[in-house]
Amino acid sequence: MASLTPPQPPPSWQHAVEDIERLTTEALARNKQVSDDIVKLPEDKFDFDNLALANAEAEFDIALEPLGFYQNVSTNKALRDASTKSEERTRKFSNQESMREDLYKAKVTAEANLRKTGAWDKLSAEQKRLVEKMVLDGKRAGLALEKKEDKEKLKQLKDELSDACLKFTVRSWVLCGRVSFTREELDGVPEDVISGYTQRTEGDKVLYEVTFKTPDIFPVVSVARSASYHPSDSTIKFKYANNPQTRKKAQEAFEDRLAINVGYLDTALHLRRQIAEILRYDSWADYITEVKMVKSAANAKQFLDELKKHLDPLGVKEREILLALKKEEHIKRGLPVDDNFYLWDYRYYDRLYVERNLSLDDSLVKEYFPVSVVVPAILEIYQNLLGVKFIEVKGDARDVWHPEVQQFAVWEKGAKGESGFVGYCYLDLFPREAKYPHAAVWGLLPGYELSNGKRHYPLTAMVANLAKPTPERPALMRHDDVTTFFHEMGHVFHGLLSRTRYARFHGTAVARDFVEAPSQMLENWCWESEVLKKMSSHYKTQEPLSDELIDKIIKSRYVNVGLFYLRQLFFANFDLSVHNNSLDVSTDYTKLWNDLREQISLVKGDAYKPGQGSFGHIVGGYDAGYYGYTYSLVFAADMYATVFKKGPLDPALGKSYRDKILFVGGSRDEMDSLKDFLGRDPNPKAFIEEIEQDAKRASNL
C-alpha cells in the first residue's frame, strides 16, 4: 500500500505574501466570470446542466480556503496578514455575489424550467436539494425584496457585519496577554507546569509569567469537561491553585483579555438586528434557525427551558456539596468563610471532590497519556473502526506549513489502486506563537464529483495545542485533552469519508445544530474501558491504565454534571437573548453576560468582566446556534446507546455509521440520516436517562 500513488497531488504550502494576493485576485475573477457567463444565456437555456454554479463554488473554495488558513497557523506575520486580507476580500466578494439579482433570477428561472419541462422528475434527490438550496440562498440574501433601497442597504450592512466579525476573530487568536504570579501564589500548580513558565525579576521578587495559551493557563484555570466546550467560551475555571486570590486574579485577567472585542460584538449584534428587520424576520435568531434542524428560535428556547427543568435540581444539589467542601477547605486554611460559590471556585472544588471521593488525581492520570502514544493509538482505533489506512507522507514528498506538522495520505484499507484513495489529512498539534490557540478542524478541500466523472478528493486539517515536552517529562495529555482529540478526529473523518456528488453537501456541510453530534457521540469511546486500555501507556513503565484507575475515570464523568450543563445553557441563552429583538438596543451586554451566568450557572462573579469578548462562537458561525451543542448531544446519546454501546470497536457498526451518517454528508435531511442509522425516529430518552442516572450515582460517591 505504501507504494500507491494518490490520483490527486496535495496542495503546496510554500506561498509567499505576493502569491496570496495574486491567487486571491485570480480566484475571484474566475468565479465572477462563470456567473457573468451564466446570466448571459437565454432564459430558455437555464437548466440544471447549464447552471454550472455548484462546481464553480467548489473551485472557488479549493483556491481560497488554503490561502485563508495561513492566518491560523503561519509563523510569518506578513503571511498571516496577507491571509487575513485574502479572507476579508473573499467575504466581501461573496457578499456582493450573493446579492446579484441577475444570478438569482437565473436560478429561479432554471428551477421553473426544470419543473415546467418535466426534467425535475428526472433529477436525483441530491440534485433537487441543490436547486432548492440555491434558490433559498437568494431569498435569504434578500434578493426577493422589492425595494431597491432595501437591497442596497442590506449589502452595506452585510459588508459591515463581515468586517466586525473578522476583526473580532483575528484579535481572539492573537493571545499576547499574560498574568504574573510569585511562586507562593502558584501553590498547588504542578511543578512540571511551573517549570515551563517564563520567569522575570521585579525588585527582589521572582515572577512567573502565565500566558493565556492553553498549556499555560489550564493548570491554573481549567475548562469544563467536554470536547465541544472551548476556552474561547470564557468558561475558564480554576483547578489547581490553592490560593483563591490567585484563582480570582487569573480568572478576571482571562475574562478581560479580549475586552477590545466588546465593541466589535456590539456592532455585529446591531447590524444583525437591522439585517433581520430588512429581511422581514422577527429576529436574527429566527433568521438563523430557519435552516436548522430546530426550525425556529422559539423551538430552540423551548428545548433549553425543558432541559433546564431536569438540570436545575441536579445543579442546586451539586452546588451545595461543593460549597460545603469550600467551607471545610477555608476553615482548614484559615480563610474567611461565606456562602458564596464563585466562578473561580467551581473547577477547583470539582477537582477536590473527585480526588477525595474517587482518589482520582488528574496529574497521575496524565502520566498514562503521552502524546507519542495517544495520537497513533487514536488513529489506529479510527482506522480499524472505519476501514481506512493513514500513510504518513515523508521525505521530499512532504509539503507542510510548519516543520511540526504531520501529513498523511488516507486510503481504504486494502486499497489496490487509485480508486481506494480517500484524501489527505494534516495534524498540527503543538502550540506556537500566533497560532490558533484551541483545537479545531478545517475542511480545506472538499470532495465532489468532477464534470468528467472523476472525483476531487478532500483534505482536512486538525489544529490543536497539546502540551510540549519538558526537561523532566515527555509531552503528556490530560484525559480532557484525549477526549478533545478524539472528538476533533471525528470531524476529520466526517470530512474525509463523506462522498457526495456536490461539494456543497460534503462532510460537515450539515445543519449547524447537527454538525457536532457525530463527534459528540465519539467522545463516548474515551469512557470505555477497552478503549482506555488501548490509548494508555505510562511514560515510565509503559503499563496501561489499571482497571481500578479506569473505573475511577469512568465514575468521574458525570460528577457535577448538572452544573456543567447549566453552564452550557448559560452560553446558549446568552446567545439567543442577544439575537432576539426583545432586548433594548441599548442593552449592556457585559451586564447581561454576568447576570445570566449567575442566574443560570449558579456561580457568582465579582467585578463585571466582558467575557463575551472571548465568546468566539457568536461571530464564528454559531450565532443564535450555541444551543446546538446541547441539542446535538441528544442525537449523540441516542446514536451511541442504540447502536454503538454494544460494541464500540465493532467494524460492522463502524461501517453502518460510515455509510448512513458520514457518507451522505448534507446531501439529505439530517433527520432522514438519523432515522436510517437508528432504525426509528430519534428521541431524548437516552440523554436524559444518562445524565440523571449517572449524576445520581456520582452524588452517592
XYZ file of C-alpha atoms in Angstrom:
701
model
C 0.000 0.000 0.000
C 2.880 2.362 0.755
C 3.796 2.360 -2.955
C 0.388 3.570 -4.083
C 0.310 6.985 -5.714
C -2.624 9.282 -4.911
C -4.586 10.305 -8.022
C -4.600 13.897 -6.766
C -1.446 15.690 -5.575
C -1.597 17.593 -2.269
C -1.570 21.397 -2.352
C 1.628 23.356 -1.954
C 2.232 25.220 1.297
C 5.102 27.345 0.041
C 3.165 30.528 -0.690
C 4.799 33.932 -0.432
C 2.895 37.061 0.570
C 2.615 38.221 -3.030
C 1.225 34.795 -4.030
C -1.677 35.193 -1.606
C -2.766 38.480 -3.159
C -2.310 37.280 -6.744
C -4.087 33.940 -6.278
C -6.957 35.596 -4.438
C -7.431 38.096 -7.253
C -7.366 35.321 -9.861
C -9.866 33.132 -7.975
C -12.322 35.986 -7.508
C -12.076 36.885 -11.179
C -12.631 33.283 -12.327
C -15.687 32.879 -10.154
C -17.187 36.139 -11.320
C -16.615 35.189 -14.943
C -18.592 31.959 -14.506
C -21.514 33.900 -13.068
C -21.282 36.548 -15.783
C -21.348 33.876 -18.483
C -24.364 32.137 -16.974
C -26.551 35.222 -16.780
C -25.906 35.951 -20.480
C -27.656 32.733 -21.511
C -31.164 32.947 -22.992
C -33.787 32.213 -20.347
C -34.901 29.013 -22.058
C -31.339 27.681 -21.662
C -31.401 27.986 -17.887
C -31.464 24.351 -16.790
C -29.551 22.066 -14.488
C -26.602 21.367 -16.790
C -26.037 24.965 -17.827
C -26.364 26.323 -14.291
C -22.767 25.347 -13.513
C -22.614 27.234 -10.236
C -22.144 24.211 -7.983
C -18.736 23.263 -9.337
C -17.729 26.917 -9.618
C -18.391 27.265 -5.886
C -16.233 24.201 -5.235
C -13.360 25.552 -7.328
C -13.685 28.876 -5.530
C -13.273 27.161 -2.144
C -10.400 24.984 -3.385
C -8.475 28.075 -4.438
C -9.204 30.250 -1.419
C -9.642 28.077 1.686
C -5.920 27.189 1.927
C -4.968 30.852 1.460
C -7.242 31.933 4.290
C -5.931 29.140 6.502
C -2.452 30.640 6.884
C -3.735 33.235 9.360
C -4.355 30.391 11.830
C -1.026 28.588 11.570
C 1.768 30.586 9.957
C 4.713 31.886 11.975
C 5.200 34.625 9.377
C 3.239 37.726 10.398
C 3.278 39.177 6.911
C 1.829 35.935 5.560
C -0.813 35.863 8.307
C -1.769 39.446 7.486
C -1.991 38.611 3.783
C -4.123 35.578 4.622
C -6.474 37.685 6.741
C -6.714 40.212 3.923
C -7.499 37.402 1.496
C -10.335 36.196 3.701
C -11.629 39.729 4.054
C -11.662 40.178 0.276
C -13.296 36.776 -0.159
C -16.061 37.572 2.316
C -16.805 40.900 0.681
C -16.813 39.335 -2.773
C -19.124 36.553 -1.613
C -21.483 39.096 -0.097
C -21.533 41.037 -3.351
C -22.130 37.937 -5.482
C -24.848 36.711 -3.126
C -26.719 39.956 -3.841
C -26.674 39.636 -7.637
C -30.257 39.887 -8.831
C -29.392 38.570 -12.293
C -27.872 35.424 -10.820
C -30.824 34.879 -8.509
C -33.205 35.320 -11.438
C -31.225 32.699 -13.382
C -31.602 30.211 -10.517
C -35.322 30.869 -10.130
C -35.836 30.586 -13.866
C -33.821 27.367 -14.013
C -35.990 25.786 -11.308
C -39.153 26.899 -13.108
C -37.866 25.498 -16.422
C -36.985 22.188 -14.805
C -40.457 21.816 -13.330
C -42.215 23.022 -16.494
C -40.398 20.623 -18.828
C -40.654 17.609 -16.543
C -36.865 17.440 -16.166
C -37.324 17.979 -12.437
C -38.705 14.466 -12.007
C -35.561 13.003 -13.572
C -33.207 14.696 -11.116
C -31.726 12.762 -8.219
C -32.701 13.685 -4.667
C -29.325 15.396 -4.208
C -29.764 17.407 -7.400
C -33.212 18.590 -6.315
C -31.836 19.523 -2.912
C -29.068 21.520 -4.600
C -31.532 23.553 -6.684
C -33.844 24.224 -3.747
C -30.964 25.291 -1.500
C -29.547 27.622 -4.147
C -32.903 29.356 -4.611
C -33.432 29.590 -0.849
C -29.971 31.175 -0.551
C -31.154 34.008 -2.768
C -34.336 34.551 -0.792
C -32.413 34.629 2.491
C -29.926 37.033 0.899
C -32.773 39.473 0.295
C -32.993 39.124 -3.458
C -36.747 38.642 -3.291
C -37.054 42.119 -1.749
C -38.957 44.538 -3.932
C -37.370 47.856 -2.937
C -34.014 48.715 -4.447
C -33.028 50.796 -1.418
C -33.597 47.779 0.848
C -31.263 45.680 -1.262
C -28.571 48.349 -1.285
C -28.842 48.867 2.455
C -28.662 45.112 3.028
C -25.458 44.819 1.035
C -23.873 47.642 3.036
C -24.900 46.061 6.356
C -23.523 42.663 5.330
C -20.155 44.167 4.445
C -20.013 45.959 7.783
C -21.008 42.763 9.616
C -18.304 40.788 7.835
C -15.696 43.372 8.875
C -16.809 43.389 12.513
C -16.783 39.584 12.766
C -13.394 39.290 11.116
C -11.832 41.869 13.445
C -13.294 40.082 16.474
C -11.926 36.746 15.259
C -8.435 37.964 14.396
C -7.993 39.588 17.802
C -9.221 36.424 19.509
C -6.389 34.410 18.010
C -3.515 36.667 18.986
C -3.320 35.919 22.709
C -0.371 38.076 23.692
C -1.517 38.816 27.237
C -0.214 37.261 30.421
C -0.668 37.399 34.164
C 2.204 37.247 36.683
C 2.426 35.366 39.986
C 5.010 34.680 42.638
C 5.938 31.090 43.389
C 3.923 31.263 46.593
C 0.830 32.394 44.726
C 1.130 29.355 42.460
C 0.990 26.934 45.381
C -0.802 23.806 44.198
C 0.022 24.153 40.491
C 2.021 21.077 39.356
C 5.794 21.536 39.300
C 6.127 20.288 35.722
C 3.817 23.110 34.661
C 5.556 25.814 36.677
C 8.909 24.766 35.206
C 7.583 25.728 31.772
C 6.651 29.297 32.751
C 8.906 32.183 31.773
C 10.458 33.897 34.795
C 11.322 37.543 35.304
C 12.622 39.560 38.230
C 10.813 42.589 39.619
C 12.742 44.127 42.509
C 13.547 41.292 44.856
C 10.673 39.124 43.558
C 10.817 36.325 41.007
C 7.617 36.350 38.967
C 6.235 33.580 36.763
C 4.579 34.671 33.527
C 1.400 32.704 32.776
C 0.227 33.314 29.220
C -3.330 32.779 28.073
C -2.287 29.872 25.867
C -3.904 26.545 26.703
C -0.950 24.621 28.234
C -0.012 27.615 30.430
C -3.366 28.766 31.763
C -5.226 25.461 32.089
C -3.285 24.108 35.079
C -4.120 27.314 36.926
C -7.558 27.503 35.317
C -9.466 24.692 33.648
C -12.268 24.453 31.163
C -15.223 22.204 31.844
C -15.189 18.616 30.721
C -16.294 18.411 27.126
C -14.653 18.352 23.753
C -17.301 20.692 22.428
C -16.558 23.164 25.188
C -13.806 25.551 24.109
C -11.791 28.032 26.122
C -12.986 30.731 23.774
C -16.310 30.336 25.590
C -14.861 32.115 28.631
C -15.750 29.106 30.799
C -12.363 29.048 32.452
C -12.462 27.701 35.990
C -9.548 27.458 38.383
C -8.352 23.961 39.045
C -5.060 23.678 40.920
C -4.090 26.980 42.541
C -4.831 26.721 46.270
C -4.971 30.477 46.866
C -8.462 31.799 45.978
C -6.988 35.237 45.251
C -4.672 33.666 42.669
C -7.614 31.953 41.063
C -9.645 35.155 41.088
C -6.810 37.235 39.651
C -6.172 34.794 36.819
C -9.871 34.306 36.110
C -10.589 38.023 35.871
C -7.490 38.644 33.761
C -8.548 35.880 31.415
C -12.107 37.210 31.190
C -10.755 40.699 30.498
C -8.128 39.697 27.959
C -10.329 40.401 24.930
C -12.175 43.491 26.115
C -11.200 45.021 22.772
C -13.738 42.713 21.138
C -16.720 44.116 23.027
C -17.144 46.991 20.581
C -16.922 44.655 17.585
C -19.559 42.365 19.099
C -21.866 45.278 19.908
C -21.532 46.388 16.300
C -22.209 42.886 14.953
C -25.339 42.469 17.076
C -26.703 45.846 15.998
C -26.050 45.037 12.334
C -27.708 41.635 12.609
C -30.803 43.226 14.119
C -31.037 45.615 11.157
C -30.475 42.827 8.613
C -33.227 40.690 10.147
C -35.646 43.620 10.005
C -34.935 44.267 6.330
C -35.429 40.558 5.534
C -38.764 40.601 7.405
C -37.744 38.163 10.155
C -38.863 38.714 13.734
C -35.235 38.477 14.880
C -31.787 37.332 13.804
C -32.380 34.179 15.851
C -35.440 33.365 13.723
C -33.473 34.033 10.553
C -30.667 31.688 11.599
C -32.791 28.818 12.910
C -34.966 28.703 9.794
C -32.412 26.396 8.124
C -31.502 24.376 11.233
C -32.989 21.113 12.462
C -34.695 23.031 15.275
C -36.521 25.213 12.673
C -37.259 28.257 14.893
C -35.890 30.367 17.751
C -38.982 29.542 19.804
C -38.264 25.824 19.452
C -34.642 26.357 20.483
C -35.704 28.298 23.581
C -38.288 25.661 24.450
C -35.611 22.967 24.208
C -33.328 24.901 26.575
C -36.128 25.575 29.054
C -37.232 21.937 29.116
C -33.683 20.743 29.664
C -33.184 23.285 32.446
C -36.085 21.706 34.362
C -34.112 18.448 34.511
C -30.815 20.160 35.326
C -31.789 22.683 37.997
C -32.326 20.123 40.794
C -29.022 18.444 39.948
C -27.149 21.748 39.836
C -28.548 23.014 43.135
C -27.605 19.782 44.903
C -24.100 19.779 43.392
C -23.541 23.411 44.347
C -24.497 22.649 47.950
C -21.998 19.769 48.061
C -19.153 21.858 46.613
C -19.975 24.835 48.816
C -19.724 22.605 51.897
C -16.343 21.412 50.632
C -15.264 25.040 50.154
C -16.232 25.952 53.724
C -14.286 22.969 55.040
C -11.231 23.953 52.989
C -11.389 27.619 54.055
C -11.609 26.668 57.736
C -8.610 24.371 57.330
C -6.582 27.126 55.627
C -7.721 29.897 57.942
C -9.557 31.761 55.182
C -12.803 33.753 55.543
C -15.957 31.666 55.216
C -19.097 32.808 53.385
C -21.987 31.310 51.430
C -20.746 32.428 48.008
C -19.673 29.999 45.316
C -17.569 31.854 42.760
C -16.655 31.337 39.146
C -13.060 30.617 40.151
C -14.183 28.123 42.794
C -16.032 25.641 40.619
C -13.289 23.662 38.915
C -11.007 23.836 41.942
C -13.592 22.211 44.221
C -14.848 19.965 41.455
C -11.299 18.580 41.287
C -11.030 18.234 45.062
C -14.365 16.437 45.158
C -13.213 13.933 42.561
C -9.848 13.426 44.264
C -11.392 12.906 47.702
C -14.313 10.719 46.667
C -12.626 8.788 43.917
C -8.976 9.261 44.884
C -8.561 10.335 41.265
C -5.586 12.567 40.602
C -5.582 14.294 37.214
C -1.812 14.631 37.343
C -1.435 10.878 37.785
C -3.876 10.103 35.003
C -1.942 12.404 32.671
C 1.174 10.266 33.111
C -0.604 7.456 31.235
C -1.292 9.574 28.170
C 1.954 10.533 26.388
C 1.204 12.327 23.129
C 3.532 9.922 21.314
C 1.272 7.030 22.346
C -2.195 8.573 22.341
C -2.163 10.122 18.871
C -1.166 6.958 16.971
C -3.481 4.881 19.180
C -6.474 7.059 18.351
C -5.589 6.974 14.661
C -5.417 3.169 14.844
C -8.810 2.947 16.577
C -10.459 5.094 13.916
C -8.734 3.267 11.083
C -9.912 -0.133 12.311
C -13.425 1.067 13.096
C -13.963 2.855 9.787
C -11.894 0.680 7.443
C -9.189 3.109 6.305
C -5.407 3.421 6.479
C -3.245 6.500 7.186
C 0.096 6.584 5.345
C 2.389 9.372 6.549
C 3.993 11.409 3.777
C 7.698 11.845 4.442
C 10.899 12.902 2.710
C 10.862 15.105 -0.363
C 7.147 14.468 -0.973
C 6.222 16.087 2.350
C 4.944 19.645 1.976
C 3.624 21.380 5.122
C 3.249 24.894 6.563
C 5.406 24.197 9.650
C 8.069 21.561 10.436
C 5.989 20.063 13.267
C 3.018 19.287 11.003
C 2.344 15.666 10.015
C 0.960 14.964 6.537
C -0.995 11.793 5.702
C -2.443 10.220 2.579
C -5.593 8.306 3.536
C -6.619 5.122 1.740
C -9.292 2.492 2.006
C -7.973 -0.488 3.959
C -6.679 -2.990 1.419
C -6.667 -0.483 -1.441
C -5.130 -1.822 -4.654
C -5.242 1.231 -6.861
C -6.313 4.838 -7.284
C -9.970 4.024 -6.620
C -9.064 3.316 -2.996
C -7.773 6.814 -2.314
C -9.776 8.748 0.290
C -7.994 12.089 0.720
C -5.384 13.941 2.782
C -5.128 14.714 6.474
C -2.766 17.103 8.281
C -2.129 17.210 12.037
C -0.719 20.420 13.567
C -0.759 19.544 17.256
C 1.584 21.770 19.281
C 1.377 25.430 20.369
C 3.498 28.221 18.954
C 3.366 31.983 18.813
C 0.366 33.491 16.995
C -1.142 30.083 16.191
C -4.873 29.440 16.588
C -4.987 28.795 20.345
C -7.530 25.974 20.685
C -8.478 22.721 18.928
C -10.414 22.734 15.660
C -10.648 21.051 12.265
C -10.628 22.813 8.899
C -12.066 21.193 5.800
C -9.639 22.860 3.427
C -10.601 20.956 0.282
C -13.994 19.371 -0.444
C -14.731 16.039 -2.049
C -17.132 16.017 -5.009
C -17.751 14.613 -8.473
C -15.950 16.380 -11.322
C -17.635 17.057 -14.650
C -15.523 14.300 -16.267
C -16.899 11.693 -13.859
C -13.777 11.532 -11.724
C -13.596 12.790 -8.156
C -11.943 15.660 -6.387
C -10.640 14.387 -3.046
C -10.950 16.114 0.337
C -8.310 17.490 2.671
C -8.863 18.022 6.383
C -6.503 19.638 8.872
C -6.627 19.426 12.640
C -5.061 22.244 14.626
C -4.502 21.640 18.342
C -2.349 22.892 21.200
C -1.170 19.850 23.091
C 1.447 20.313 25.796
C 5.049 20.142 24.653
C 7.656 18.045 26.491
C 9.580 19.478 29.448
C 13.124 18.602 30.536
C 11.618 16.161 33.050
C 8.786 14.590 31.065
C 7.581 13.872 27.538
C 4.522 15.665 26.201
C 1.540 14.418 28.203
C -2.215 14.786 27.737
C -4.939 15.183 30.326
C -7.919 12.887 29.877
C -9.822 16.011 28.779
C -7.202 16.503 26.055
C -7.614 12.907 24.918
C -11.381 13.351 24.710
C -10.964 16.591 22.754
C -8.570 14.923 20.322
C -10.983 12.017 19.825
C -13.811 14.491 19.243
C -11.883 16.537 16.693
C -10.791 13.405 14.835
C -14.499 12.712 14.434
C -14.721 15.921 12.394
C -11.633 14.863 10.431
C -13.302 11.624 9.364
C -16.605 13.351 8.641
C -14.639 15.435 6.159
C -12.680 12.517 4.729
C -15.344 9.827 4.397
C -18.226 11.842 3.006
C -18.830 11.018 -0.660
C -21.413 13.379 -2.065
C -21.918 14.390 -5.658
C -21.686 18.096 -4.879
C -19.141 19.919 -2.736
C -21.915 21.966 -1.166
C -23.061 18.890 0.777
C -19.661 17.407 1.527
C -18.670 16.276 5.013
C -19.626 18.615 7.816
C -21.759 20.777 5.493
C -24.815 19.761 7.509
C -27.198 21.754 9.704
C -25.201 23.525 12.403
C -27.290 22.002 15.181
C -26.349 18.524 13.942
C -22.708 19.016 12.944
C -21.348 18.250 16.443
C -23.493 15.153 17.000
C -21.170 12.614 15.316
C -18.103 13.863 17.197
C -20.022 14.146 20.463
C -21.099 10.548 20.035
C -17.490 9.518 19.514
C -16.437 11.110 22.812
C -18.080 8.095 24.454
C -15.161 5.932 23.330
C -12.930 7.813 25.784
C -15.036 6.497 28.681
C -14.948 2.850 27.617
C -12.570 0.534 29.474
C -11.449 -1.341 26.366
C -10.579 1.883 24.544
C -8.820 3.484 27.524
C -6.559 0.430 27.738
C -5.628 0.808 24.072
C -4.847 4.526 24.380
C -2.809 4.490 27.613
C 0.815 3.716 28.402
C 2.596 5.184 31.423
C 5.514 7.271 30.215
C 7.912 5.487 32.590
C 6.611 1.907 32.893
C 4.689 1.617 29.607
C 1.881 -0.018 31.605
C -1.709 0.778 30.546
C -4.220 2.244 32.959
C -5.205 -0.208 35.663
C -8.789 -1.453 35.922
C -9.108 0.431 39.209
C -7.979 3.734 37.704
C -10.192 3.242 34.651
C -13.174 2.634 36.923
C -12.463 5.902 38.740
C -12.145 7.820 35.455
C -15.474 6.470 34.210
C -17.206 7.292 37.515
C -15.860 10.846 37.369
C -17.592 11.558 34.052
C -20.875 12.708 35.499
C -19.640 14.262 38.726
C -21.293 17.688 38.906
C -22.881 17.159 35.506
C -25.795 19.413 36.453
C -23.521 22.430 36.930
C -21.660 21.535 33.769
C -24.746 21.549 31.562
C -26.214 24.595 33.287
C -23.109 26.462 32.110
C -23.820 25.252 28.604
C -27.352 26.558 28.943
C -25.974 29.915 30.090
C -23.980 30.298 26.864
C -26.917 29.161 24.765
C -29.353 31.508 26.496
C -26.987 34.480 26.205
C -26.585 33.711 22.518
C -30.339 33.513 21.882
C -31.052 36.560 24.070
C -28.692 38.912 22.248
C -30.111 37.794 18.904
C -33.721 38.282 19.970
C -35.278 41.661 19.269
C -36.992 41.668 22.667
C -33.825 43.257 24.105
C -33.441 47.014 24.018
C -30.871 48.326 21.542
C -29.011 49.974 24.429
C -28.642 46.721 26.389
C -25.398 46.443 28.359
C -24.160 43.072 27.121
C -21.403 42.857 29.723
C -24.023 43.166 32.465
C -26.273 40.672 30.695
C -23.374 38.207 30.376
C -22.543 38.350 34.078
C -26.148 38.404 35.305
C -27.252 35.466 33.137
C -24.223 33.454 34.199
C -25.109 33.827 37.866
C -28.817 33.179 37.284
C -28.391 30.057 35.171
C -24.965 28.638 36.083
C -25.420 29.132 39.856
C -21.926 30.627 40.249
C -21.085 34.216 41.174
C -18.586 36.620 39.735
C -17.294 39.781 41.348
C -16.480 42.757 39.141
C -18.331 42.643 35.823
C -15.846 41.458 33.205
C -16.509 41.389 29.451
C -16.383 37.636 28.993
C -18.496 37.961 25.862
C -15.386 39.363 24.189
C -13.943 35.854 24.130
C -17.188 34.131 23.087
C -15.833 33.375 19.626
C -18.718 31.154 18.595
C -21.007 34.156 18.389
C -19.077 35.535 15.402
C -17.700 32.237 14.108
C -20.808 30.686 12.621
C -22.623 29.666 15.809
C -24.542 32.920 16.246
C -28.034 32.048 17.518
C -26.756 28.496 17.334
C -24.874 27.701 20.525
C -27.930 25.773 21.722
C -26.874 23.301 19.044
C -24.044 21.897 21.178
C -26.559 20.555 23.686
C -29.286 19.943 21.114
C -26.958 17.687 19.145
C -25.970 15.840 22.337
C -29.482 14.426 22.376
C -28.811 12.829 18.990
C -25.298 11.772 20.016
C -26.543 9.976 23.126
C -29.292 8.260 21.140
C -26.885 7.074 18.424
C -24.379 5.708 20.906
C -26.874 3.982 23.205
C -28.850 2.490 20.323
C -26.049 1.357 18.023
C -22.509 1.504 19.417
C -22.867 0.774 23.129
C -22.970 -2.952 22.479
C -19.698 -2.914 20.543
C -17.867 0.421 20.275
C -14.931 -1.107 18.342
C -17.016 -3.316 16.051
C -16.067 -2.568 12.400
C -19.514 -3.696 11.244
C -21.135 -0.965 13.332
C -18.452 1.442 12.111
C -19.412 0.634 8.523
C -23.067 1.353 9.243
C -22.090 4.708 10.780
C -19.833 5.475 7.828
C -22.491 4.577 5.249
C -25.531 6.204 6.867
C -24.079 9.295 8.580
C -20.647 10.174 7.171
C -21.071 9.093 3.543
C -24.163 11.215 2.858
C -22.897 14.435 4.465
C -25.566 17.097 3.984
C -26.951 15.618 0.759
C -30.168 14.644 2.522
C -32.093 15.960 5.507
C -30.240 15.182 8.731
C -33.389 13.714 10.272
C -33.524 11.176 7.440
C -29.912 10.175 8.133
C -30.667 9.723 11.831
C -33.744 7.616 11.127
C -31.748 5.460 8.731
C -28.977 4.890 11.271
C -31.228 4.364 14.310
C -33.987 2.461 12.554
C -36.558 4.837 14.132
C -37.170 8.484 14.978
C -34.586 9.961 17.387
C -35.676 10.885 20.915
C -34.111 12.459 24.064
C -34.689 9.439 26.306
C -31.081 8.210 26.260
C -29.666 11.660 27.010
C -31.998 12.442 29.921
C -31.579 8.994 31.454
C -27.828 9.181 31.054
C -27.347 12.462 32.904
C -29.930 11.790 35.612
C -28.897 8.229 36.408
C -25.170 8.819 36.247
C -25.448 12.069 38.196
C -27.310 10.169 40.910
C -24.556 7.563 41.048
C -21.882 10.281 41.147
C -23.602 12.093 44.037
C -23.524 8.874 46.049
C -19.742 8.525 45.862
